[in-house]
Amino acid sequence: MSRTAAIDVGTNSVRLYVADVDRPRAVPVERDLIITRLGEGVDAARALGAVPLRRTVEAIASYHRRALAAGAERVRIAATSAVRDAVNRETFVEAVRDATGFAPEVLTGEQEARLSFLGATNELSDGGPFLVLDVGGGSTEFVVGDRTVDAWTSIDIGSVRLTERHVRHDPPRASELAALTGDADAAVREAIGVVGATAKTLIGLAGTVTTVAAIALGLDGYDRDRIHHAVLRIDEVRRISELLASTPVQRRRKLPAMPPGREDVIVAGAVIVVQVMEGFGSTEMLVSEADILDGLVLRDPGDA
């Protein structure tokens, strides 16, 4: 058994996971998350801004030190959509290398999809074939398979990207919600064309899904044990999406289950989830707290 750490650098957040790994099992040691909004402006400019870059690298360096202090023998730093899309991604790579001594991995869409699938399905013994939905800030991955991946696609829609693209008012106007829905619907139709619509179980990952689940469960705060493997019905997801869309940001921020920094992009994320469930004909979604971070600690870089 080896102690391994993974740092996931997303469009909206940076997350840390430290675990004792004895494949195919991993025993959690600690987890943490901070929202740094690295992808701020990337959809329009295709470049990482200096301020988001600086605060994100500071968070990565802090998590790297924390992982080593926790006894991690190996630390993986993996970046996803925002860095992948940026014309100045080498600036990010060099900044992380300077701060930690290690170059981060910039995952391809396929690597991101396969790692998310591994993390989400590793604990499940039945229910396949699965459709794993990973709603990020900049991209959304759709991955289908049973024990292994059969088909996948990564599409450039996400909670941050669509918010920046369409939302100008608080709360969003009907025309803005229609634009969000239109983009999400087009993405779902594109995804169905690649992965099909015959999966038995829909598994939802990442912050949008877990936040919607926490609201549906009426939690007073974050509770991983109650969120992990909760089942959401489509009528619950529609209701929460409509609630969030009609609520100003300041009131969303005060919801007990709302992570600080997610309140302004959660509407777009929830719209994506609703359109996925409707488009794929899924009446229920299994919520998973196991995701790309779990995949990163379970699989060696050369196998990703």
PDB file of N, CA and C in Angstrom, residues 186-267:
ATOM      1  N   ALA A 186     -27.888  21.175 -27.533  1.00  0.00           N
ATOM      2  CA  ALA A 186     -27.072  20.845 -28.701  1.00  0.00           C
ATOM      3  C   ALA A 186     -25.921  19.925 -28.317  1.00  0.00           C
ATOM      4  N   ALA A 187     -25.329  20.170 -27.145  1.00  0.00           N
ATOM      5  CA  ALA A 187     -24.227  19.328 -26.680  1.00  0.00           C
ATOM      6  C   ALA A 187     -24.706  17.910 -26.394  1.00  0.00           C
ATOM      7  N   VAL A 188     -25.885  17.794 -25.793  1.00  0.00           N
ATOM      8  CA  VAL A 188     -26.423  16.474 -25.485  1.00  0.00           C
ATOM      9  C   VAL A 188     -26.691  15.691 -26.764  1.00  0.00           C
ATOM     10  N   ARG A 189     -27.260  16.352 -27.753  1.00  0.00           N
ATOM     11  CA  ARG A 189     -27.522  15.665 -29.022  1.00  0.00           C
ATOM     12  C   ARG A 189     -26.210  15.221 -29.676  1.00  0.00           C
ATOM     13  N   GLU A 190     -25.196  16.069 -29.585  1.00  0.00           N
ATOM     14  CA  GLU A 190     -23.881  15.694 -30.107  1.00  0.00           C
ATOM     15  C   GLU A 190     -23.326  14.486 -29.357  1.00  0.00           C
ATOM     16  N   ALA A 191     -23.476  14.481 -28.036  1.00  0.00           N
ATOM     17  CA  ALA A 191     -22.959  13.380 -27.230  1.00  0.00           C
ATOM     18  C   ALA A 191     -23.679  12.075 -27.545  1.00  0.00           C
ATOM     19  N   ILE A 192     -25.004  12.134 -27.700  1.00  0.00           N
ATOM     20  CA  ILE A 192     -25.766  10.925 -28.019  1.00  0.00           C
ATOM     21  C   ILE A 192     -25.291  10.328 -29.341  1.00  0.00           C
ATOM     22  N   GLY A 193     -24.934  11.194 -30.279  1.00  0.00           N
ATOM     23  CA  GLY A 193     -24.434  10.718 -31.559  1.00  0.00           C
ATOM     24  C   GLY A 193     -23.141   9.942 -31.437  1.00  0.00           C
ATOM     25  N   VAL A 194     -22.385  10.187 -30.364  1.00  0.00           N
ATOM     26  CA  VAL A 194     -21.103   9.505 -30.165  1.00  0.00           C
ATOM     27  C   VAL A 194     -21.234   8.304 -29.234  1.00  0.00           C
ATOM     28  N   VAL A 195     -21.901   8.490 -28.082  1.00  0.00           N
ATOM     29  CA  VAL A 195     -21.916   7.435 -27.064  1.00  0.00           C
ATOM     30  C   VAL A 195     -23.212   6.633 -27.041  1.00  0.00           C
ATOM     31  N   GLY A 196     -24.226   7.054 -27.814  1.00  0.00           N
ATOM     32  CA  GLY A 196     -25.497   6.348 -27.813  1.00  0.00           C
ATOM     33  C   GLY A 196     -26.314   6.674 -26.572  1.00  0.00           C
ATOM     34  N   ALA A 197     -27.499   6.091 -26.496  1.00  0.00           N
ATOM     35  CA  ALA A 197     -28.397   6.383 -25.374  1.00  0.00           C
ATOM     36  C   ALA A 197     -28.968   5.106 -24.784  1.00  0.00           C
ATOM     37  N   THR A 198     -28.128   4.088 -24.651  1.00  0.00           N
ATOM     38  CA  THR A 198     -28.614   2.785 -24.177  1.00  0.00           C
ATOM     39  C   THR A 198     -28.062   2.397 -22.810  1.00  0.00           C
ATOM     40  N   ALA A 199     -27.299   3.288 -22.159  1.00  0.00           N
ATOM     41  CA  ALA A 199     -26.741   2.957 -20.845  1.00  0.00           C
ATOM     42  C   ALA A 199     -27.861   2.732 -19.835  1.00  0.00           C
ATOM     43  N   LYS A 200     -27.617   1.860 -18.884  1.00  0.00           N
ATOM     44  CA  LYS A 200     -28.620   1.511 -17.874  1.00  0.00           C
ATOM     45  C   LYS A 200     -28.618   2.494 -16.709  1.00  0.00           C
ATOM     46  N   THR A 201     -27.435   2.940 -16.291  1.00  0.00           N
ATOM     47  CA  THR A 201     -27.310   3.789 -15.098  1.00  0.00           C
ATOM     48  C   THR A 201     -26.564   5.069 -15.428  1.00  0.00           C
ATOM     49  N   LEU A 202     -27.166   6.220 -15.121  1.00  0.00           N
ATOM     50  CA  LEU A 202     -26.514   7.517 -15.261  1.00  0.00           C
ATOM     51  C   LEU A 202     -25.838   7.858 -13.941  1.00  0.00           C
ATOM     52  N   ILE A 203     -24.551   8.163 -14.002  1.00  0.00           N
ATOM     53  CA  ILE A 203     -23.784   8.550 -12.821  1.00  0.00           C
ATOM     54  C   ILE A 203     -23.320   9.995 -13.012  1.00  0.00           C
ATOM     55  N   GLY A 204     -23.682  10.856 -12.079  1.00  0.00           N
ATOM     56  CA  GLY A 204     -23.306  12.263 -12.171  1.00  0.00           C
ATOM     57  C   GLY A 204     -22.173  12.600 -11.221  1.00  0.00           C
ATOM     58  N   LEU A 205     -21.181  13.349 -11.740  1.00  0.00           N
ATOM     59  CA  LEU A 205     -19.994  13.718 -10.967  1.00  0.00           C
ATOM     60  C   LEU A 205     -19.829  15.232 -10.891  1.00  0.00           C
ATOM     61  N   ALA A 206     -18.982  15.633  -9.973  1.00  0.00           N
ATOM     62  CA  ALA A 206     -18.441  16.988  -9.873  1.00  0.00           C
ATOM     63  C   ALA A 206     -19.381  17.950  -9.135  1.00  0.00           C
ATOM     64  N   GLY A 207     -18.878  19.190  -8.957  1.00  0.00           N
ATOM     65  CA  GLY A 207     -19.481  20.137  -8.032  1.00  0.00           C
ATOM     66  C   GLY A 207     -20.916  20.516  -8.312  1.00  0.00           C
ATOM     67  N   THR A 208     -21.278  20.698  -9.581  1.00  0.00           N
ATOM     68  CA  THR A 208     -22.670  21.026  -9.889  1.00  0.00           C
ATOM     69  C   THR A 208     -23.588  19.929  -9.390  1.00  0.00           C
ATOM     70  N   VAL A 209     -23.276  18.693  -9.732  1.00  0.00           N
ATOM     71  CA  VAL A 209     -24.135  17.557  -9.375  1.00  0.00           C
ATOM     72  C   VAL A 209     -24.203  17.382  -7.865  1.00  0.00           C
ATOM     73  N   THR A 210     -23.059  17.439  -7.177  1.00  0.00           N
ATOM     74  CA  THR A 210     -23.073  17.222  -5.730  1.00  0.00           C
ATOM     75  C   THR A 210     -23.775  18.366  -5.000  1.00  0.00           C
ATOM     76  N   THR A 211     -23.696  19.590  -5.533  1.00  0.00           N
ATOM     77  CA  THR A 211     -24.404  20.709  -4.916  1.00  0.00           C
ATOM     78  C   THR A 211     -25.909  20.559  -5.091  1.00  0.00           C
ATOM     79  N   VAL A 212     -26.344  20.190  -6.293  1.00  0.00           N
ATOM     80  CA  VAL A 212     -27.767  19.930  -6.521  1.00  0.00           C
ATOM     81  C   VAL A 212     -28.244  18.810  -5.589  1.00  0.00           C
ATOM     82  N   ALA A 213     -27.441  17.779  -5.425  1.00  0.00           N
ATOM     83  CA  ALA A 213     -27.808  16.678  -4.538  1.00  0.00           C
ATOM     84  C   ALA A 213     -27.943  17.156  -3.093  1.00  0.00           C
ATOM     85  N   ALA A 214     -27.010  17.982  -2.639  1.00  0.00           N
ATOM     86  CA  ALA A 214     -27.062  18.484  -1.263  1.00  0.00           C
ATOM     87  C   ALA A 214     -28.324  19.310  -1.027  1.00  0.00           C
ATOM     88  N   ILE A 215     -28.709  20.118  -2.024  1.00  0.00           N
ATOM     89  CA  ILE A 215     -29.936  20.903  -1.907  1.00  0.00           C
ATOM     90  C   ILE A 215     -31.151  19.981  -1.880  1.00  0.00           C
ATOM     91  N   ALA A 216     -31.167  18.980  -2.761  1.00  0.00           N
ATOM     92  CA  ALA A 216     -32.288  18.037  -2.814  1.00  0.00           C
ATOM     93  C   ALA A 216     -32.434  17.273  -1.505  1.00  0.00           C
ATOM     94  N   LEU A 217     -31.316  16.964  -0.862  1.00  0.00           N
ATOM     95  CA  LEU A 217     -31.338  16.221   0.394  1.00  0.00           C
ATOM     96  C   LEU A 217     -31.645  17.103   1.599  1.00  0.00           C
ATOM     97  N   GLY A 218     -31.686  18.426   1.378  1.00  0.00           N
ATOM     98  CA  GLY A 218     -31.960  19.353   2.472  1.00  0.00           C
ATOM     99  C   GLY A 218     -30.849  19.433   3.491  1.00  0.00           C
ATOM    100  N   LEU A 219     -29.608  19.266   3.056  1.00  0.00           N
ATOM    101  CA  LEU A 219     -28.475  19.271   3.984  1.00  0.00           C
ATOM    102  C   LEU A 219     -28.188  20.673   4.506  1.00  0.00           C
ATOM    103  N   ASP A 220     -27.747  20.742   5.747  1.00  0.00           N
ATOM    104  CA  ASP A 220     -27.363  22.020   6.341  1.00  0.00           C
ATOM    105  C   ASP A 220     -25.962  22.442   5.926  1.00  0.00           C
ATOM    106  N   GLY A 221     -25.229  21.538   5.326  1.00  0.00           N
ATOM    107  CA  GLY A 221     -23.874  21.799   4.858  1.00  0.00           C
ATOM    108  C   GLY A 221     -23.402  20.592   4.073  1.00  0.00           C
ATOM    109  N   TYR A 222     -22.137  20.604   3.720  1.00  0.00           N
ATOM    110  CA  TYR A 222     -21.592  19.513   2.931  1.00  0.00           C
ATOM    111  C   TYR A 222     -21.492  18.242   3.771  1.00  0.00           C
ATOM    112  N   ASP A 223     -21.979  17.142   3.238  1.00  0.00           N
ATOM    113  CA  ASP A 223     -21.913  15.843   3.917  1.00  0.00           C
ATOM    114  C   ASP A 223     -21.621  14.783   2.857  1.00  0.00           C
ATOM    115  N   ARG A 224     -20.344  14.452   2.688  1.00  0.00           N
ATOM    116  CA  ARG A 224     -19.951  13.534   1.620  1.00  0.00           C
ATOM    117  C   ARG A 224     -20.638  12.180   1.730  1.00  0.00           C
ATOM    118  N   ASP A 225     -20.758  11.666   2.936  1.00  0.00           N
ATOM    119  CA  ASP A 225     -21.333  10.331   3.106  1.00  0.00           C
ATOM    120  C   ASP A 225     -22.785  10.275   2.650  1.00  0.00           C
ATOM    121  N   ARG A 226     -23.546  11.347   2.875  1.00  0.00           N
ATOM    122  CA  ARG A 226     -24.944  11.348   2.465  1.00  0.00           C
ATOM    123  C   ARG A 226     -25.098  11.635   0.971  1.00  0.00           C
ATOM    124  N   ILE A 227     -24.180  12.406   0.428  1.00  0.00           N
ATOM    125  CA  ILE A 227     -24.263  12.750  -0.996  1.00  0.00           C
ATOM    126  C   ILE A 227     -23.825  11.572  -1.869  1.00  0.00           C
ATOM    127  N   HIS A 228     -22.770  10.891  -1.454  1.00  0.00           N
ATOM    128  CA  HIS A 228     -22.203   9.808  -2.265  1.00  0.00           C
ATOM    129  C   HIS A 228     -23.218   8.690  -2.441  1.00  0.00           C
ATOM    130  N   HIS A 229     -23.539   8.408  -3.687  1.00  0.00           N
ATOM    131  CA  HIS A 229     -24.488   7.377  -4.104  1.00  0.00           C
ATOM    132  C   HIS A 229     -25.943   7.689  -3.737  1.00  0.00           C
ATOM    133  N   ALA A 230     -26.228   8.967  -3.491  1.00  0.00           N
ATOM    134  CA  ALA A 230     -27.631   9.390  -3.427  1.00  0.00           C
ATOM    135  C   ALA A 230     -28.233   9.274  -4.823  1.00  0.00           C
ATOM    136  N   VAL A 231     -29.530   9.080  -4.895  1.00  0.00           N
ATOM    137  CA  VAL A 231     -30.226   8.974  -6.169  1.00  0.00           C
ATOM    138  C   VAL A 231     -31.146  10.172  -6.332  1.00  0.00           C
ATOM    139  N   LEU A 232     -30.972  10.895  -7.437  1.00  0.00           N
ATOM    140  CA  LEU A 232     -31.801  12.062  -7.735  1.00  0.00           C
ATOM    141  C   LEU A 232     -32.792  11.733  -8.842  1.00  0.00           C
ATOM    142  N   ARG A 233     -34.050  12.087  -8.626  1.00  0.00           N
ATOM    143  CA  ARG A 233     -35.070  11.936  -9.670  1.00  0.00           C
ATOM    144  C   ARG A 233     -35.072  13.176 -10.556  1.00  0.00           C
ATOM    145  N   ILE A 234     -35.481  13.009 -11.788  1.00  0.00           N
ATOM    146  CA  ILE A 234     -35.448  14.116 -12.729  1.00  0.00           C
ATOM    147  C   ILE A 234     -36.368  15.257 -12.299  1.00  0.00           C
ATOM    148  N   ASP A 235     -37.484  14.945 -11.642  1.00  0.00           N
ATOM    149  CA  ASP A 235     -38.366  16.026 -11.202  1.00  0.00           C
ATOM    150  C   ASP A 235     -37.707  16.861 -10.111  1.00  0.00           C
ATOM    151  N   GLU A 236     -36.880  16.224  -9.251  1.00  0.00           N
ATOM    152  CA  GLU A 236     -36.140  16.970  -8.234  1.00  0.00           C
ATOM    153  C   GLU A 236     -35.116  17.900  -8.883  1.00  0.00           C
ATOM    154  N   VAL A 237     -34.416  17.387  -9.880  1.00  0.00           N
ATOM    155  CA  VAL A 237     -33.379  18.183 -10.541  1.00  0.00           C
ATOM    156  C   VAL A 237     -34.018  19.365 -11.273  1.00  0.00           C
ATOM    157  N   ARG A 238     -35.146  19.140 -11.953  1.00  0.00           N
ATOM    158  CA  ARG A 238     -35.847  20.246 -12.619  1.00  0.00           C
ATOM    159  C   ARG A 238     -36.275  21.304 -11.601  1.00  0.00           C
ATOM    160  N   ARG A 239     -36.836  20.860 -10.479  1.00  0.00           N
ATOM    161  CA  ARG A 239     -37.302  21.804  -9.458  1.00  0.00           C
ATOM    162  C   ARG A 239     -36.163  22.654  -8.919  1.00  0.00           C
ATOM    163  N   ILE A 240     -35.039  22.026  -8.636  1.00  0.00           N
ATOM    164  CA  ILE A 240     -33.901  22.757  -8.084  1.00  0.00           C
ATOM    165  C   ILE A 240     -33.306  23.688  -9.125  1.00  0.00           C
ATOM    166  N   SER A 241     -33.243  23.241 -10.366  1.00  0.00           N
ATOM    167  CA  SER A 241     -32.745  24.100 -11.441  1.00  0.00           C
ATOM    168  C   SER A 241     -33.602  25.360 -11.567  1.00  0.00           C
ATOM    169  N   GLU A 242     -34.909  25.197 -11.525  1.00  0.00           N
ATOM    170  CA  GLU A 242     -35.818  26.344 -11.620  1.00  0.00           C
ATOM    171  C   GLU A 242     -35.676  27.253 -10.405  1.00  0.00           C
ATOM    172  N   LEU A 243     -35.520  26.665  -9.225  1.00  0.00           N
ATOM    173  CA  LEU A 243     -35.320  27.445  -8.002  1.00  0.00           C
ATOM    174  C   LEU A 243     -34.058  28.296  -8.099  1.00  0.00           C
ATOM    175  N   LEU A 244     -32.964  27.682  -8.508  1.00  0.00           N
ATOM    176  CA  LEU A 244     -31.689  28.399  -8.612  1.00  0.00           C
ATOM    177  C   LEU A 244     -31.766  29.509  -9.651  1.00  0.00           C
ATOM    178  N   ALA A 245     -32.432  29.232 -10.769  1.00  0.00           N
ATOM    179  CA  ALA A 245     -32.514  30.207 -11.854  1.00  0.00           C
ATOM    180  C   ALA A 245     -33.356  31.423 -11.477  1.00  0.00           C
ATOM    181  N   SER A 246     -34.264  31.265 -10.537  1.00  0.00           N
ATOM    182  CA  SER A 246     -35.136  32.372 -10.141  1.00  0.00           C
ATOM    183  C   SER A 246     -34.641  33.098  -8.889  1.00  0.00           C
ATOM    184  N   THR A 247     -33.514  32.650  -8.354  1.00  0.00           N
ATOM    185  CA  THR A 247     -32.983  33.204  -7.109  1.00  0.00           C
ATOM    186  C   THR A 247     -31.755  34.068  -7.382  1.00  0.00           C
ATOM    187  N   PRO A 248     -31.698  35.303  -6.870  1.00  0.00           N
ATOM    188  CA  PRO A 248     -30.507  36.141  -7.064  1.00  0.00           C
ATOM    189  C   PRO A 248     -29.262  35.514  -6.435  1.00  0.00           C
ATOM    190  N   VAL A 249     -28.106  35.898  -6.940  1.00  0.00           N
ATOM    191  CA  VAL A 249     -26.839  35.324  -6.475  1.00  0.00           C
ATOM    192  C   VAL A 249     -26.664  35.465  -4.966  1.00  0.00           C
ATOM    193  N   GLN A 250     -27.011  36.620  -4.420  1.00  0.00           N
ATOM    194  CA  GLN A 250     -26.808  36.826  -2.981  1.00  0.00           C
ATOM    195  C   GLN A 250     -27.598  35.825  -2.148  1.00  0.00           C
ATOM    196  N   ARG A 251     -28.797  35.477  -2.600  1.00  0.00           N
ATOM    197  CA  ARG A 251     -29.599  34.495  -1.880  1.00  0.00           C
ATOM    198  C   ARG A 251     -29.097  33.074  -2.136  1.00  0.00           C
ATOM    199  N   ARG A 252     -28.627  32.809  -3.361  1.00  0.00           N
ATOM    200  CA  ARG A 252     -28.037  31.497  -3.634  1.00  0.00           C
ATOM    201  C   ARG A 252     -26.829  31.254  -2.728  1.00  0.00           C
ATOM    202  N   ARG A 253     -26.041  32.319  -2.540  1.00  0.00           N
ATOM    203  CA  ARG A 253     -24.825  32.214  -1.729  1.00  0.00           C
ATOM    204  C   ARG A 253     -25.145  31.788  -0.300  1.00  0.00           C
ATOM    205  N   LYS A 254     -26.330  32.105   0.178  1.00  0.00           N
ATOM    206  CA  LYS A 254     -26.706  31.810   1.560  1.00  0.00           C
ATOM    207  C   LYS A 254     -27.328  30.429   1.732  1.00  0.00           C
ATOM    208  N   LEU A 255     -27.540  29.714   0.634  1.00  0.00           N
ATOM    209  CA  LEU A 255     -28.057  28.353   0.764  1.00  0.00           C
ATOM    210  C   LEU A 255     -27.044  27.503   1.533  1.00  0.00           C
ATOM    211  N   PRO A 256     -27.478  26.739   2.537  1.00  0.00           N
ATOM    212  CA  PRO A 256     -26.534  26.011   3.403  1.00  0.00           C
ATOM    213  C   PRO A 256     -25.591  25.085   2.647  1.00  0.00           C
ATOM    214  N   ALA A 257     -26.073  24.520   1.540  1.00  0.00           N
ATOM    215  CA  ALA A 257     -25.270  23.531   0.825  1.00  0.00           C
ATOM    216  C   ALA A 257     -24.464  24.128  -0.322  1.00  0.00           C
ATOM    217  N   MET A 258     -24.443  25.466  -0.461  1.00  0.00           N
ATOM    218  CA  MET A 258     -23.766  26.101  -1.594  1.00  0.00           C
ATOM    219  C   MET A 258     -22.294  26.378  -1.271  1.00  0.00           C
ATOM    220  N   PRO A 259     -21.356  25.716  -1.956  1.00  0.00           N
ATOM    221  CA  PRO A 259     -19.941  26.012  -1.712  1.00  0.00           C
ATOM    222  C   PRO A 259     -19.612  27.439  -2.140  1.00  0.00           C
ATOM    223  N   PRO A 260     -18.866  28.179  -1.346  1.00  0.00           N
ATOM    224  CA  PRO A 260     -18.490  29.550  -1.715  1.00  0.00           C
ATOM    225  C   PRO A 260     -17.770  29.578  -3.058  1.00  0.00           C
ATOM    226  N   GLY A 261     -18.240  30.435  -3.966  1.00  0.00           N
ATOM    227  CA  GLY A 261     -17.635  30.552  -5.278  1.00  0.00           C
ATOM    228  C   GLY A 261     -18.376  29.804  -6.366  1.00  0.00           C
ATOM    229  N   ARG A 262     -19.378  29.002  -5.997  1.00  0.00           N
ATOM    230  CA  ARG A 262     -20.136  28.269  -7.004  1.00  0.00           C
ATOM    231  C   ARG A 262     -21.482  28.921  -7.297  1.00  0.00           C
ATOM    232  N   GLU A 263     -21.876  29.856  -6.461  1.00  0.00           N
ATOM    233  CA  GLU A 263     -23.230  30.397  -6.541  1.00  0.00           C
ATOM    234  C   GLU A 263     -23.529  31.111  -7.854  1.00  0.00           C
ATOM    235  N   ASP A 264     -22.514  31.677  -8.502  1.00  0.00           N
ATOM    236  CA  ASP A 264     -22.779  32.445  -9.723  1.00  0.00           C
ATOM    237  C   ASP A 264     -22.770  31.591 -10.979  1.00  0.00           C
ATOM    238  N   VAL A 265     -22.300  30.334 -10.888  1.00  0.00           N
ATOM    239  CA  VAL A 265     -22.252  29.476 -12.078  1.00  0.00           C
ATOM    240  C   VAL A 265     -23.142  28.246 -11.960  1.00  0.00           C
ATOM    241  N   ILE A 266     -23.782  28.053 -10.809  1.00  0.00           N
ATOM    242  CA  ILE A 266     -24.566  26.844 -10.573  1.00  0.00           C
ATOM    243  C   ILE A 266     -25.788  26.766 -11.483  1.00  0.00           C
ATOM    244  N   VAL A 267     -26.353  27.905 -11.897  1.00  0.00           N
ATOM    245  CA  VAL A 267     -27.539  27.867 -12.759  1.00  0.00           C
ATOM    246  C   VAL A 267     -27.211  27.184 -14.081  1.00  0.00           C
TER     247      VAL A 267
END
